[in-house]
PDB file of C-alpha atoms in Angstrom:
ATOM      1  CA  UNK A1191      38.065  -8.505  -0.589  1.00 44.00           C
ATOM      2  CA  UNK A1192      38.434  -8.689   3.519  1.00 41.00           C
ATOM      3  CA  UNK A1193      35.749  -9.709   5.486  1.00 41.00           C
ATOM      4  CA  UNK A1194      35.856  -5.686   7.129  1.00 40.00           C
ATOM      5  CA  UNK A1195      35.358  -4.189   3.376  1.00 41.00           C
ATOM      6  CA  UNK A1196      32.365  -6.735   3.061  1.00 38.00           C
ATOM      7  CA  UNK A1197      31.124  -5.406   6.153  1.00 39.00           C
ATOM      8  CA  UNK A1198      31.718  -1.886   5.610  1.00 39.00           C
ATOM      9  CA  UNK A1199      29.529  -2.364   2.176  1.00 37.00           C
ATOM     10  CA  UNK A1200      26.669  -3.465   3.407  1.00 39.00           C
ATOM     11  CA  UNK A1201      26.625  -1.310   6.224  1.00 41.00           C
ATOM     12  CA  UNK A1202      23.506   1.131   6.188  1.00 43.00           C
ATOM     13  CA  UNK A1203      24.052   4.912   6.904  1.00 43.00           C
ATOM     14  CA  UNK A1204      23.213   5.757  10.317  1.00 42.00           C
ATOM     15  CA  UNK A1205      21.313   8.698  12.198  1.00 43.00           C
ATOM     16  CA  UNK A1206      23.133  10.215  15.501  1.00 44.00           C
ATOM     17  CA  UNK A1207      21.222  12.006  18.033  1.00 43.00           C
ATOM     18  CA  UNK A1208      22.920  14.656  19.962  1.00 47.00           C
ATOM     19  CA  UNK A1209      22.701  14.907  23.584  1.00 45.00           C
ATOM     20  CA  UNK A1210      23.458  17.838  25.717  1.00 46.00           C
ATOM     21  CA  UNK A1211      26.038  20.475  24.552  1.00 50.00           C
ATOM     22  CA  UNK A1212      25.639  18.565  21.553  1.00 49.00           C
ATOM     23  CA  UNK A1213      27.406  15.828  22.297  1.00 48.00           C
ATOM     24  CA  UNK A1214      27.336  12.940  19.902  1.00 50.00           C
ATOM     25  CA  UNK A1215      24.871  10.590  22.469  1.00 47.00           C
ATOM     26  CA  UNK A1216      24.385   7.531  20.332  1.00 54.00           C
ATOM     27  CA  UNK A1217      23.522   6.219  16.897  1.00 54.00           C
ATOM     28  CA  UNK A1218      20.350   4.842  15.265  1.00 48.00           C
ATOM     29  CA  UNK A1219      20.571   3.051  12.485  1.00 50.00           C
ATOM     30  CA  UNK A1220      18.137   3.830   9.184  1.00 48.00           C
ATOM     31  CA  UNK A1221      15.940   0.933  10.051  1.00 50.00           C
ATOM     32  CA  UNK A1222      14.925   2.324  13.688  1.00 49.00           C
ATOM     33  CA  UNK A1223      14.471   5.879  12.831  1.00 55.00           C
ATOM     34  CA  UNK A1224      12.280   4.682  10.127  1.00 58.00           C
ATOM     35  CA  UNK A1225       9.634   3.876  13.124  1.00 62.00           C
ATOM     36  CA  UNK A1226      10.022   6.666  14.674  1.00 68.00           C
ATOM     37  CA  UNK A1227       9.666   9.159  11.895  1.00 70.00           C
ATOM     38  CA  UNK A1228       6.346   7.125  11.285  1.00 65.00           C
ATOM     39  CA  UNK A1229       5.473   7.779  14.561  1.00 71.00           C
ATOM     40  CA  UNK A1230       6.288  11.224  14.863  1.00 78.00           C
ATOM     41  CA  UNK A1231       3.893  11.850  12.006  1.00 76.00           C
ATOM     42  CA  UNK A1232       0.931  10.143  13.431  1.00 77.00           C
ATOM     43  CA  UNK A1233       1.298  12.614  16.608  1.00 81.00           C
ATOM     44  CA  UNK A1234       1.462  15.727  14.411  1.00 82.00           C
ATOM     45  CA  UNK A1235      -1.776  14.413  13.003  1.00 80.00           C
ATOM     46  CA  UNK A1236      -3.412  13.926  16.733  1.00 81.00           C
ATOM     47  CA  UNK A1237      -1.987  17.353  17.217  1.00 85.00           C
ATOM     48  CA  UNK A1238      -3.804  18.847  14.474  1.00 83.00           C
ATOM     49  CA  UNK A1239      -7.321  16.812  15.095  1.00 81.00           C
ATOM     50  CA  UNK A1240      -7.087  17.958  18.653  1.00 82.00           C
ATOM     51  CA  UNK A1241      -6.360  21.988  18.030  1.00 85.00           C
ATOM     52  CA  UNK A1242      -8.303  22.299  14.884  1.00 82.00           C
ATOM     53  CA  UNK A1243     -11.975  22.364  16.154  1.00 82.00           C
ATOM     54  CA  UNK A1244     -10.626  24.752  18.915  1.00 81.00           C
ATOM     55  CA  UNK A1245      -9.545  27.473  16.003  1.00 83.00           C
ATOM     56  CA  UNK A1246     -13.545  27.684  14.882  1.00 79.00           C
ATOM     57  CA  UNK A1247     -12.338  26.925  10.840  1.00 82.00           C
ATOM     58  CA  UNK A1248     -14.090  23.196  11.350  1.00 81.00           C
ATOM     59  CA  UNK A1249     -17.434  22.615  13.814  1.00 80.00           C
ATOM     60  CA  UNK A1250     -16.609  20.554  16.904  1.00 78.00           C
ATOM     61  CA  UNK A1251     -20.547  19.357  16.087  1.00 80.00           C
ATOM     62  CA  UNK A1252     -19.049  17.543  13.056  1.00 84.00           C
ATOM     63  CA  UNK A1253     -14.767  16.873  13.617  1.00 85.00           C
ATOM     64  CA  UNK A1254     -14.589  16.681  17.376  1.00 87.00           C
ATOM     65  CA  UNK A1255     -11.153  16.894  19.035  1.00 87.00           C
ATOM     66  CA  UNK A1256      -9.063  13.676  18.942  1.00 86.00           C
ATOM     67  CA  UNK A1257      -9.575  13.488  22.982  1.00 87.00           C
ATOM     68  CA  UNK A1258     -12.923  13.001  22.762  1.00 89.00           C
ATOM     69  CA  UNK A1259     -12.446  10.775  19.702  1.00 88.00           C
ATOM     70  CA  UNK A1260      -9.968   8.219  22.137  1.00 90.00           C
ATOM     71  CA  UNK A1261     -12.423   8.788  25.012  1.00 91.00           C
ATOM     72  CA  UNK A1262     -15.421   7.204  23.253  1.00 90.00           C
ATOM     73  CA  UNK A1263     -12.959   4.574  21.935  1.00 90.00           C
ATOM     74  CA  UNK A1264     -12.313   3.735  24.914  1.00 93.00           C
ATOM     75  CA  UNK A1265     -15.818   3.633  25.976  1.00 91.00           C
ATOM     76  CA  UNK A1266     -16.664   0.922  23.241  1.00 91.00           C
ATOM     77  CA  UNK A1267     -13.476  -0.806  24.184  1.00 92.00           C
ATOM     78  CA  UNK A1268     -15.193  -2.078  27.561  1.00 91.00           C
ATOM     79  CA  UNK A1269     -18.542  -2.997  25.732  1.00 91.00           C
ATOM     80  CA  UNK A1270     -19.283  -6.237  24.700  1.00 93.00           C
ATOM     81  CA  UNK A1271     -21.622  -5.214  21.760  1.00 92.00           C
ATOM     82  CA  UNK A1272     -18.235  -3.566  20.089  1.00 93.00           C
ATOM     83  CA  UNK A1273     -16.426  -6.537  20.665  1.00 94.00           C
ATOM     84  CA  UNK A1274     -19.818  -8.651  19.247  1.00 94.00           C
ATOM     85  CA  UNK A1275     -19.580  -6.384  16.048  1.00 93.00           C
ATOM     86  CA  UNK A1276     -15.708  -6.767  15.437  1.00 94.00           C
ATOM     87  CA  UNK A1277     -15.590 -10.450  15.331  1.00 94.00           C
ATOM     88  CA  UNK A1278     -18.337 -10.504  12.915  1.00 94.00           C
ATOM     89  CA  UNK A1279     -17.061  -8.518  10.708  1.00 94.00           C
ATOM     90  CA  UNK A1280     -13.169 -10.808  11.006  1.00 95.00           C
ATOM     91  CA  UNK A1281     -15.641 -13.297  10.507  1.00 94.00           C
ATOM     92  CA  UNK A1282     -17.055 -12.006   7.234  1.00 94.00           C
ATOM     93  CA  UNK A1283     -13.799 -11.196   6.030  1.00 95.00           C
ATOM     94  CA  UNK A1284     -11.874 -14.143   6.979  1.00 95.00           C
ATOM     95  CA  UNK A1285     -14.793 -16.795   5.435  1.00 96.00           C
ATOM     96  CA  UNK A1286     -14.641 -14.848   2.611  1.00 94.00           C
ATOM     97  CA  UNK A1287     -10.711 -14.443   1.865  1.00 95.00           C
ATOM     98  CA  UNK A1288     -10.464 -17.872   2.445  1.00 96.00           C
ATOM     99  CA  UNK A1289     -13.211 -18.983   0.272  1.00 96.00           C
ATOM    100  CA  UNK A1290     -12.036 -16.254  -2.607  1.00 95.00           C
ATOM    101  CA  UNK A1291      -8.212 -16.961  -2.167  1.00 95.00           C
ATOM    102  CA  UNK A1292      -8.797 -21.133  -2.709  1.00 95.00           C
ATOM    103  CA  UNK A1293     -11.274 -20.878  -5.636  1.00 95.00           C
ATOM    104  CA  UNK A1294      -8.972 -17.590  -7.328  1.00 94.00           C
ATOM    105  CA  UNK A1295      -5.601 -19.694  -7.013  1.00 93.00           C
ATOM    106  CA  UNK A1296      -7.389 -23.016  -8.154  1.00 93.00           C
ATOM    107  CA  UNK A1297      -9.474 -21.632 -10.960  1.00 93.00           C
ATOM    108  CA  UNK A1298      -6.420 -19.505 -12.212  1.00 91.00           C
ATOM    109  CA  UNK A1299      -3.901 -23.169 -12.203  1.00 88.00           C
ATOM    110  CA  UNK A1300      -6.599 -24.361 -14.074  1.00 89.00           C
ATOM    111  CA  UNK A1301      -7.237 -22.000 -16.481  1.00 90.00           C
ATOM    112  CA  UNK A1302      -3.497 -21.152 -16.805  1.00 85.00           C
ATOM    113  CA  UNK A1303      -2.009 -24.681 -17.782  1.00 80.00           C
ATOM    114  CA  UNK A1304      -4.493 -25.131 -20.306  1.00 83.00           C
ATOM    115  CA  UNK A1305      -3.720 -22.598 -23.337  1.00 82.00           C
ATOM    116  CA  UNK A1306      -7.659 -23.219 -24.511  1.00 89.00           C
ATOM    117  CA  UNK A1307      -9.007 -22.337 -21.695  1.00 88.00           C
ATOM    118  CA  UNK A1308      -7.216 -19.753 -21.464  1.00 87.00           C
ATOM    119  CA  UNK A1309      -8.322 -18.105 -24.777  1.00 88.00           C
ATOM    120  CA  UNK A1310     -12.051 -18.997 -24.370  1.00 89.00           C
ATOM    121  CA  UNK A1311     -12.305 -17.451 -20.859  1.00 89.00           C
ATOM    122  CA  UNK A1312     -10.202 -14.519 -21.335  1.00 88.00           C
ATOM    123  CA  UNK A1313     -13.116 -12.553 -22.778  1.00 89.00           C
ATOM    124  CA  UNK A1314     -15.718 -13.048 -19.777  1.00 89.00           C
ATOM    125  CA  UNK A1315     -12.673 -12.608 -16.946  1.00 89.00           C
ATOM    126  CA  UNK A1316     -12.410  -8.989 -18.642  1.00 89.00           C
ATOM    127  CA  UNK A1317     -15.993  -8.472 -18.957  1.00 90.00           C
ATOM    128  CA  UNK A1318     -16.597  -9.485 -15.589  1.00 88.00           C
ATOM    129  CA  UNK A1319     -13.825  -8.359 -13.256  1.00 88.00           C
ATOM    130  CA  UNK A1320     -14.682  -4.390 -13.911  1.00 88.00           C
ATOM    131  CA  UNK A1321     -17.547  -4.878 -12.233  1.00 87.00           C
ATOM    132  CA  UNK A1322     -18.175  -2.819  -9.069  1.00 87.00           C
ATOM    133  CA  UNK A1323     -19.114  -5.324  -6.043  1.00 86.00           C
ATOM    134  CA  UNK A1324     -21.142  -2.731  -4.388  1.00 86.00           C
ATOM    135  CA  UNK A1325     -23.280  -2.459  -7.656  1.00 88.00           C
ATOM    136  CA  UNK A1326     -24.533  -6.675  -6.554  1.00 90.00           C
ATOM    137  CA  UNK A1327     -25.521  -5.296  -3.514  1.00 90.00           C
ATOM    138  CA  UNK A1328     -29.213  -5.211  -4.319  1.00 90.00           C
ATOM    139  CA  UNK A1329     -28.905  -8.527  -5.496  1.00 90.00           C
ATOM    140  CA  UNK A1330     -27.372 -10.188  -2.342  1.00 89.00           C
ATOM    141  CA  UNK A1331     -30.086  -8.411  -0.276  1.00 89.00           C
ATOM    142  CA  UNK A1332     -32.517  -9.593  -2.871  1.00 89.00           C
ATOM    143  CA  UNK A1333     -31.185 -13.324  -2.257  1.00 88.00           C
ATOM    144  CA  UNK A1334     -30.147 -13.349   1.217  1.00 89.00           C
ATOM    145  CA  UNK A1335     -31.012 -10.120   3.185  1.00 86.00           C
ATOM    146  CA  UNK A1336     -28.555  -9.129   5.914  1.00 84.00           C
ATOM    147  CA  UNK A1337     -27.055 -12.036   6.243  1.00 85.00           C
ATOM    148  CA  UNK A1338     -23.661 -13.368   6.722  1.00 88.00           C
ATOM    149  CA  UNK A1339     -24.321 -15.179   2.984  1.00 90.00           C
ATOM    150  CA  UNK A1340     -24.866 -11.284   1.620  1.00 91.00           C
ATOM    151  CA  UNK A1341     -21.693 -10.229   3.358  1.00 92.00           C
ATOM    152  CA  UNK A1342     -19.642 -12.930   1.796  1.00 93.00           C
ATOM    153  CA  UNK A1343     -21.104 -13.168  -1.762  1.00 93.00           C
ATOM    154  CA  UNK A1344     -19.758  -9.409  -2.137  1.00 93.00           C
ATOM    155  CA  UNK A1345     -16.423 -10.545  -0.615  1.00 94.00           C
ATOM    156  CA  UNK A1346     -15.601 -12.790  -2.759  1.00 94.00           C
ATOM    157  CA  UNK A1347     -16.709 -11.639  -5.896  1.00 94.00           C
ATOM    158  CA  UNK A1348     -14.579  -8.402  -5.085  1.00 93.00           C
ATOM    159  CA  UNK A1349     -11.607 -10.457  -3.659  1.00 94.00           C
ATOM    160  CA  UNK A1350     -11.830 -13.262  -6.285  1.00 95.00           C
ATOM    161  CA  UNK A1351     -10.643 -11.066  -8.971  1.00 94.00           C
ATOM    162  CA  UNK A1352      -7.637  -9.807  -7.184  1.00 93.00           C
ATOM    163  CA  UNK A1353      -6.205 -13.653  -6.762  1.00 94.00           C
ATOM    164  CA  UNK A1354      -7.149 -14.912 -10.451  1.00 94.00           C
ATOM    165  CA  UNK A1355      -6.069 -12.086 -12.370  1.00 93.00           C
ATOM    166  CA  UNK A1356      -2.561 -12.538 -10.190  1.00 93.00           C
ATOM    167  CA  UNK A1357      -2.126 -16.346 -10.536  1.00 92.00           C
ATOM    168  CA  UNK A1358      -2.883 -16.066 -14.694  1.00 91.00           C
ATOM    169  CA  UNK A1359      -0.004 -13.259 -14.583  1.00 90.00           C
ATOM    170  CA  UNK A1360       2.137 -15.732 -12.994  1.00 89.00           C
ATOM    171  CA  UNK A1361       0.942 -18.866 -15.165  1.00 86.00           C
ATOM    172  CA  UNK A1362       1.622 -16.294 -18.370  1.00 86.00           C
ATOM    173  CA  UNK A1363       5.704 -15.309 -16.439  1.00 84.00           C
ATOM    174  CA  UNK A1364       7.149 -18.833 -16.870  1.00 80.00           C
ATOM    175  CA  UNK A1365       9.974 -19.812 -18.459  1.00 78.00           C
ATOM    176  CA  UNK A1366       9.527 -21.032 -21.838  1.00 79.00           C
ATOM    177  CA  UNK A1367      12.856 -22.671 -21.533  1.00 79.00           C
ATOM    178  CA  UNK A1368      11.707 -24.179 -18.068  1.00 78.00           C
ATOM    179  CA  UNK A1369       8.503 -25.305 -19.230  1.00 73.00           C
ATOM    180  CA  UNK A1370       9.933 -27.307 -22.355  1.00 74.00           C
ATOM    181  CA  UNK A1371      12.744 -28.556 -20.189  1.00 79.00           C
ATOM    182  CA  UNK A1372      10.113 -30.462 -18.011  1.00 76.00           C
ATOM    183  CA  UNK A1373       8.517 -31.078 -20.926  1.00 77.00           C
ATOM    184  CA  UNK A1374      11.448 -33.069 -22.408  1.00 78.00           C
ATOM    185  CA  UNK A1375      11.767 -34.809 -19.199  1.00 74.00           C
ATOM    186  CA  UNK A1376       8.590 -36.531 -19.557  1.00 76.00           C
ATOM    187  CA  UNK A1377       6.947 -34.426 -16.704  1.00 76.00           C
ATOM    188  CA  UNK A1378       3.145 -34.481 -16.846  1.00 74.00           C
ATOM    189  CA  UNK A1379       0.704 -31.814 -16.140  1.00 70.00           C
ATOM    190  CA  UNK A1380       1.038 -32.232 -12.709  1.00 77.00           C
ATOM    191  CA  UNK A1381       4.778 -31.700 -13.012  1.00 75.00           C
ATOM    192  CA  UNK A1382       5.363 -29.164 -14.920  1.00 77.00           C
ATOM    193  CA  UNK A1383       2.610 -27.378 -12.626  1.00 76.00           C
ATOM    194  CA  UNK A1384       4.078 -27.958  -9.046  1.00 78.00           C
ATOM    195  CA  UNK A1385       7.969 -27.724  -9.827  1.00 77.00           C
ATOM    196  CA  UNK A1386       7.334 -24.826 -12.806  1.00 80.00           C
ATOM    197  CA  UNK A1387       4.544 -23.059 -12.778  1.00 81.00           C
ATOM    198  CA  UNK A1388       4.024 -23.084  -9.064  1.00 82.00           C
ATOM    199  CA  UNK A1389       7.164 -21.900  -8.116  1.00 83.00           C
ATOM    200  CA  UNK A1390       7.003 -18.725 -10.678  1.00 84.00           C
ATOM    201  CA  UNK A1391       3.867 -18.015  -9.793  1.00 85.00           C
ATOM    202  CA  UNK A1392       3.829 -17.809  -6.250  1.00 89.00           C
ATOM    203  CA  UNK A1393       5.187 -14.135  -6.207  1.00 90.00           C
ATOM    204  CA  UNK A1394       1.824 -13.234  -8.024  1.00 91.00           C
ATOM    205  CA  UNK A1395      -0.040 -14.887  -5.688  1.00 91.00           C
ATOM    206  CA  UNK A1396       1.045 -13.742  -2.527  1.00 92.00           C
ATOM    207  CA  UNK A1397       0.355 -10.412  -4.317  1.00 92.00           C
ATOM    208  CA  UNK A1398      -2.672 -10.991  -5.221  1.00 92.00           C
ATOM    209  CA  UNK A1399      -3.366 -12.929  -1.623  1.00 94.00           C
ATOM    210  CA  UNK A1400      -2.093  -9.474  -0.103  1.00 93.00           C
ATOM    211  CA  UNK A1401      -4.398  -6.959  -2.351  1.00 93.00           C
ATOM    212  CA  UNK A1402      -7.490  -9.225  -1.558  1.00 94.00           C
ATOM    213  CA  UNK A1403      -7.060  -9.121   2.092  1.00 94.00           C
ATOM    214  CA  UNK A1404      -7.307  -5.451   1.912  1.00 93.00           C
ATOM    215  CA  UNK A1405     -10.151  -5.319  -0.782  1.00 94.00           C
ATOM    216  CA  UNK A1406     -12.031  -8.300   1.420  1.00 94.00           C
ATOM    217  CA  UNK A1407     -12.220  -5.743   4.683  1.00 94.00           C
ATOM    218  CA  UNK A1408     -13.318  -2.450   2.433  1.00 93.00           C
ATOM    219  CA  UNK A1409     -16.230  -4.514   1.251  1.00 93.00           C
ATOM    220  CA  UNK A1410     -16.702  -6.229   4.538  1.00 93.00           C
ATOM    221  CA  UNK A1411     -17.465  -2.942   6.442  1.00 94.00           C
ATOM    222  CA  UNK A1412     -19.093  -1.093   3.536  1.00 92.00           C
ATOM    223  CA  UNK A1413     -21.528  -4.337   3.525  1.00 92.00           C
ATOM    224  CA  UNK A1414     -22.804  -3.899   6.792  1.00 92.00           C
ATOM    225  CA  UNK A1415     -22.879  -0.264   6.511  1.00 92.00           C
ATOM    226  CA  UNK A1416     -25.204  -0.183   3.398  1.00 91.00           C
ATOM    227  CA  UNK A1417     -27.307  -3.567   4.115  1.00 90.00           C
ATOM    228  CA  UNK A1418     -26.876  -4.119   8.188  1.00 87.00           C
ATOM    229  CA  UNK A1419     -25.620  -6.546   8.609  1.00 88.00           C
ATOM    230  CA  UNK A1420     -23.732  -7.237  11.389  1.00 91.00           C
ATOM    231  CA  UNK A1421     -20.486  -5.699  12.185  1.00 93.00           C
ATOM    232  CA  UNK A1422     -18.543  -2.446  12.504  1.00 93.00           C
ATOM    233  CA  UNK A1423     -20.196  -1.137   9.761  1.00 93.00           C
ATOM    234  CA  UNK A1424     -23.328  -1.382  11.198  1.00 93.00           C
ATOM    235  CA  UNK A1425     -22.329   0.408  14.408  1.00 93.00           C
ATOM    236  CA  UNK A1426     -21.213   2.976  12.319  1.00 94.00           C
ATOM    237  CA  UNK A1427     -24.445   3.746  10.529  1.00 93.00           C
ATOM    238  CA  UNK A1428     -25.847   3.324  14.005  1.00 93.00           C
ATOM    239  CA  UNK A1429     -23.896   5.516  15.906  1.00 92.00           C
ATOM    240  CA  UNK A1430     -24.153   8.038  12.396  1.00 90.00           C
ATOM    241  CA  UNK A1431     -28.344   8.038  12.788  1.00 90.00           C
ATOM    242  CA  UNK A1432     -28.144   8.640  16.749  1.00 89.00           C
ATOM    243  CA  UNK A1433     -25.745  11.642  16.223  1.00 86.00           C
ATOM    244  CA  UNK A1434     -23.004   9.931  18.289  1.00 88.00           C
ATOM    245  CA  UNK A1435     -20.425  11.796  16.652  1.00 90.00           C
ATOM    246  CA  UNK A1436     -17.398  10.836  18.643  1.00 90.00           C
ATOM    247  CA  UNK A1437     -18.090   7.446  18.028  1.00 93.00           C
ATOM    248  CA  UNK A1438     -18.790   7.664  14.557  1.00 92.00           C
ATOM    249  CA  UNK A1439     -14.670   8.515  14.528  1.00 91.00           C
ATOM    250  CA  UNK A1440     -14.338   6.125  17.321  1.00 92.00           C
ATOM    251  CA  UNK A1441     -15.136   3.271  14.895  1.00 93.00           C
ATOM    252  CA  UNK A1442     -13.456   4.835  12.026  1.00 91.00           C
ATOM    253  CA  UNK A1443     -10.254   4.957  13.646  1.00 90.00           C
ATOM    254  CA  UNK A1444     -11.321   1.287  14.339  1.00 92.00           C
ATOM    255  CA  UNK A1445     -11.584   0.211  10.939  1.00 92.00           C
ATOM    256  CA  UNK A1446      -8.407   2.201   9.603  1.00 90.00           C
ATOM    257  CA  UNK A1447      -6.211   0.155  12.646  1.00 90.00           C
ATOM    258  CA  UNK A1448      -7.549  -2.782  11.486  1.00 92.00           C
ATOM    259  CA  UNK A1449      -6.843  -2.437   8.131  1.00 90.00           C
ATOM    260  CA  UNK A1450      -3.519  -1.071   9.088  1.00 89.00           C
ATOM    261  CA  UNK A1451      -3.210  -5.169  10.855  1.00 91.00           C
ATOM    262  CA  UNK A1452      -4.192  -6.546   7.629  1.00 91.00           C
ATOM    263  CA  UNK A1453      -1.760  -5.434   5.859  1.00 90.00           C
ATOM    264  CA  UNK A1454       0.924  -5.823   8.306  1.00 90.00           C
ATOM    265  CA  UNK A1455       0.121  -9.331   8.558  1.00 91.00           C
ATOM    266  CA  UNK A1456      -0.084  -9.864   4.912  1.00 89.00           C
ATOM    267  CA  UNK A1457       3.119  -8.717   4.089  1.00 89.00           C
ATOM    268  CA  UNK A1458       4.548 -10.778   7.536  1.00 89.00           C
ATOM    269  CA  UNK A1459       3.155 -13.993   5.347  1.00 88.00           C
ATOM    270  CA  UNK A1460       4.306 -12.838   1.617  1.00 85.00           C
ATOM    271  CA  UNK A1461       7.949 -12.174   2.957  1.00 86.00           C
ATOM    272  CA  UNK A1462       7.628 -15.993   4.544  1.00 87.00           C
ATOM    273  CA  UNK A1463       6.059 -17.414   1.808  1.00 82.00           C
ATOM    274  CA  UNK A1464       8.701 -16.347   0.032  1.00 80.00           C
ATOM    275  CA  UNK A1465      11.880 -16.037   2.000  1.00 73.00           C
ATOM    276  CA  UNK A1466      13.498 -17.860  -1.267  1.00 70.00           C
ATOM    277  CA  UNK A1467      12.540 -15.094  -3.429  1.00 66.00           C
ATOM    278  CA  UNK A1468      15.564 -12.918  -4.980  1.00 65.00           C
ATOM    279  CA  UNK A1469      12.931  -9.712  -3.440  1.00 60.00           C
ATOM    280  CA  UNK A1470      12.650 -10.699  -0.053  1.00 61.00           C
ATOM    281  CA  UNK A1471      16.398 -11.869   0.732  1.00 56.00           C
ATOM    282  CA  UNK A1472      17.361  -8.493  -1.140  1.00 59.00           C
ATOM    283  CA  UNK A1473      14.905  -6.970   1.194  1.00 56.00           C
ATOM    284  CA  UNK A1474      16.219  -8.577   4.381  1.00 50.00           C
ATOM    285  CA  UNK A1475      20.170  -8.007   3.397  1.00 53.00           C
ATOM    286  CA  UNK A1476      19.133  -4.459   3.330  1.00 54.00           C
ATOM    287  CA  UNK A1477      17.042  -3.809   6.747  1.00 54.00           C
TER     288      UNK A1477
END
């Protein structure tokens, strides 16, 4: 096969866009119009949130347009007390990722290359795990008030979960054949874990690296909103008891952008971590 039928192959379909008298003007490939469709949608929504409490069917008291919704955003953009509450709740978040993501990826190593342990644990990991974090909320209150400590005890116990159960799926993927291969090797515990297990596993973790970031943030904000303590989801509640309306959404839209970043950036370090993976190069060949 020619280099030009390789090419040809792999070539994605394309989008033209017509220019005047329908003239062919140019073409976009798949991967840029993509954006744009993306786009395209999140202005139909502003559309909608700005004409919709003009048509009387919703209160402007309760949905107000999406102008004033950007003009108080902007507002809280030039105050330091928004800017005070967003880094602590990055701060809650990040501690508490970071704390959840080492112990979840060391306790599930552990726990994976040693069948026993395994079997013994297996039990309280699926008695525990279903628990709802918010239902420990009286408890961190109860042992640290609204504190930072409060924030991150629910953090991790929610994000904790998302890493172990991951890393024991990925422990529970390898290769038999692998496994006794290092095994017959003379490879040791340590090994068989960094050149087998690791290597399989990683996927899973990433995965589970990437669903904790999100669940970290959602417990972050809903900390401070229930308890106080500091952050956005304090403001909210504030903002929510003063009957700042437009700012209520203000900090809503907030949150949602910032989770939107989160999980951007997640996915920027899984497809790194990974840019040996069979998924990611298959991924990349097709952008």
């Amino acid at each position: 096969m020619t280099r030009s039928a390789v090419t040809t192959e792999v070539t994605r379909p394309a989008e033209t866009v017509t220019g005047p008298g329908g003239a062919p003007a140019r073409r976009l490939p798949e991967g840029a119009v993509t954006p744009l469709r993306g786009l395209a949608g999140i202005a139909g929504l502003v559309a909608v949130l700005q004409v919709l409490p003009h048509t009387g069917l919703v209160s402007a008291d309760y949905l107000p347009p999406a102008s004033e919704t950007f003009r108080a955003l902007w507002q809280l953009l030039v105050e330091q007390t928004f800017w005070t509450a967003l880094g602590d709740t990055l701060t809650g978040w990040g501690l508490g990722l970071a704390i959840s993501v080492a112990a979840g990826v060391a306790t599930g190593l552990v726990i994976g290359a040693v069948p026993v342990l395994r079997a013994v644990t297996a039990s309280t990991i699926e008695f525990l795990r279903p628990i709802p974090s918010v239902a420990l909320i009286p408890v961190a209150v109860l042992l640290y008030g609204a504190d930072l400590r409060s924030k991150l005890l629910l953090v991790v116990y929610a994000s904790f979960w998302q890493v172990l159960v991951q890393v024991l799926a990925g422990i529970q993927d390898v290769d038999p054949v692998a496994d006794d291969t290092a095994r017959s090797y003379r490879l040791g515990t340590w090994g068989r874990l960094r050149h087998v297990m690791w290597p399989t596993a990683l996927p899973y973790v990433m995965t589970g690296v990437r669903l904790a970031a999100t669940v970290a943030l959602i417990l972050a904000v809903t900390t401070e909103l229930v308890i106080g303590a500091p952050g956005l989801g304090h403001e909210i509640a504030v903002a929510q008891t003063s009957g700042a309306v437009p700012q209520v959404y203000a900090l809503v839209l907030v949150t949602g952008l910032l989770g939107v970043a989160v999980n951007l950036v997640a996915r920027a370090v899984e497809r790194r971590a990974l840019h040996w993976h069979q998924s990611v190069r298959t991924e990349v060949a097709a952008s």
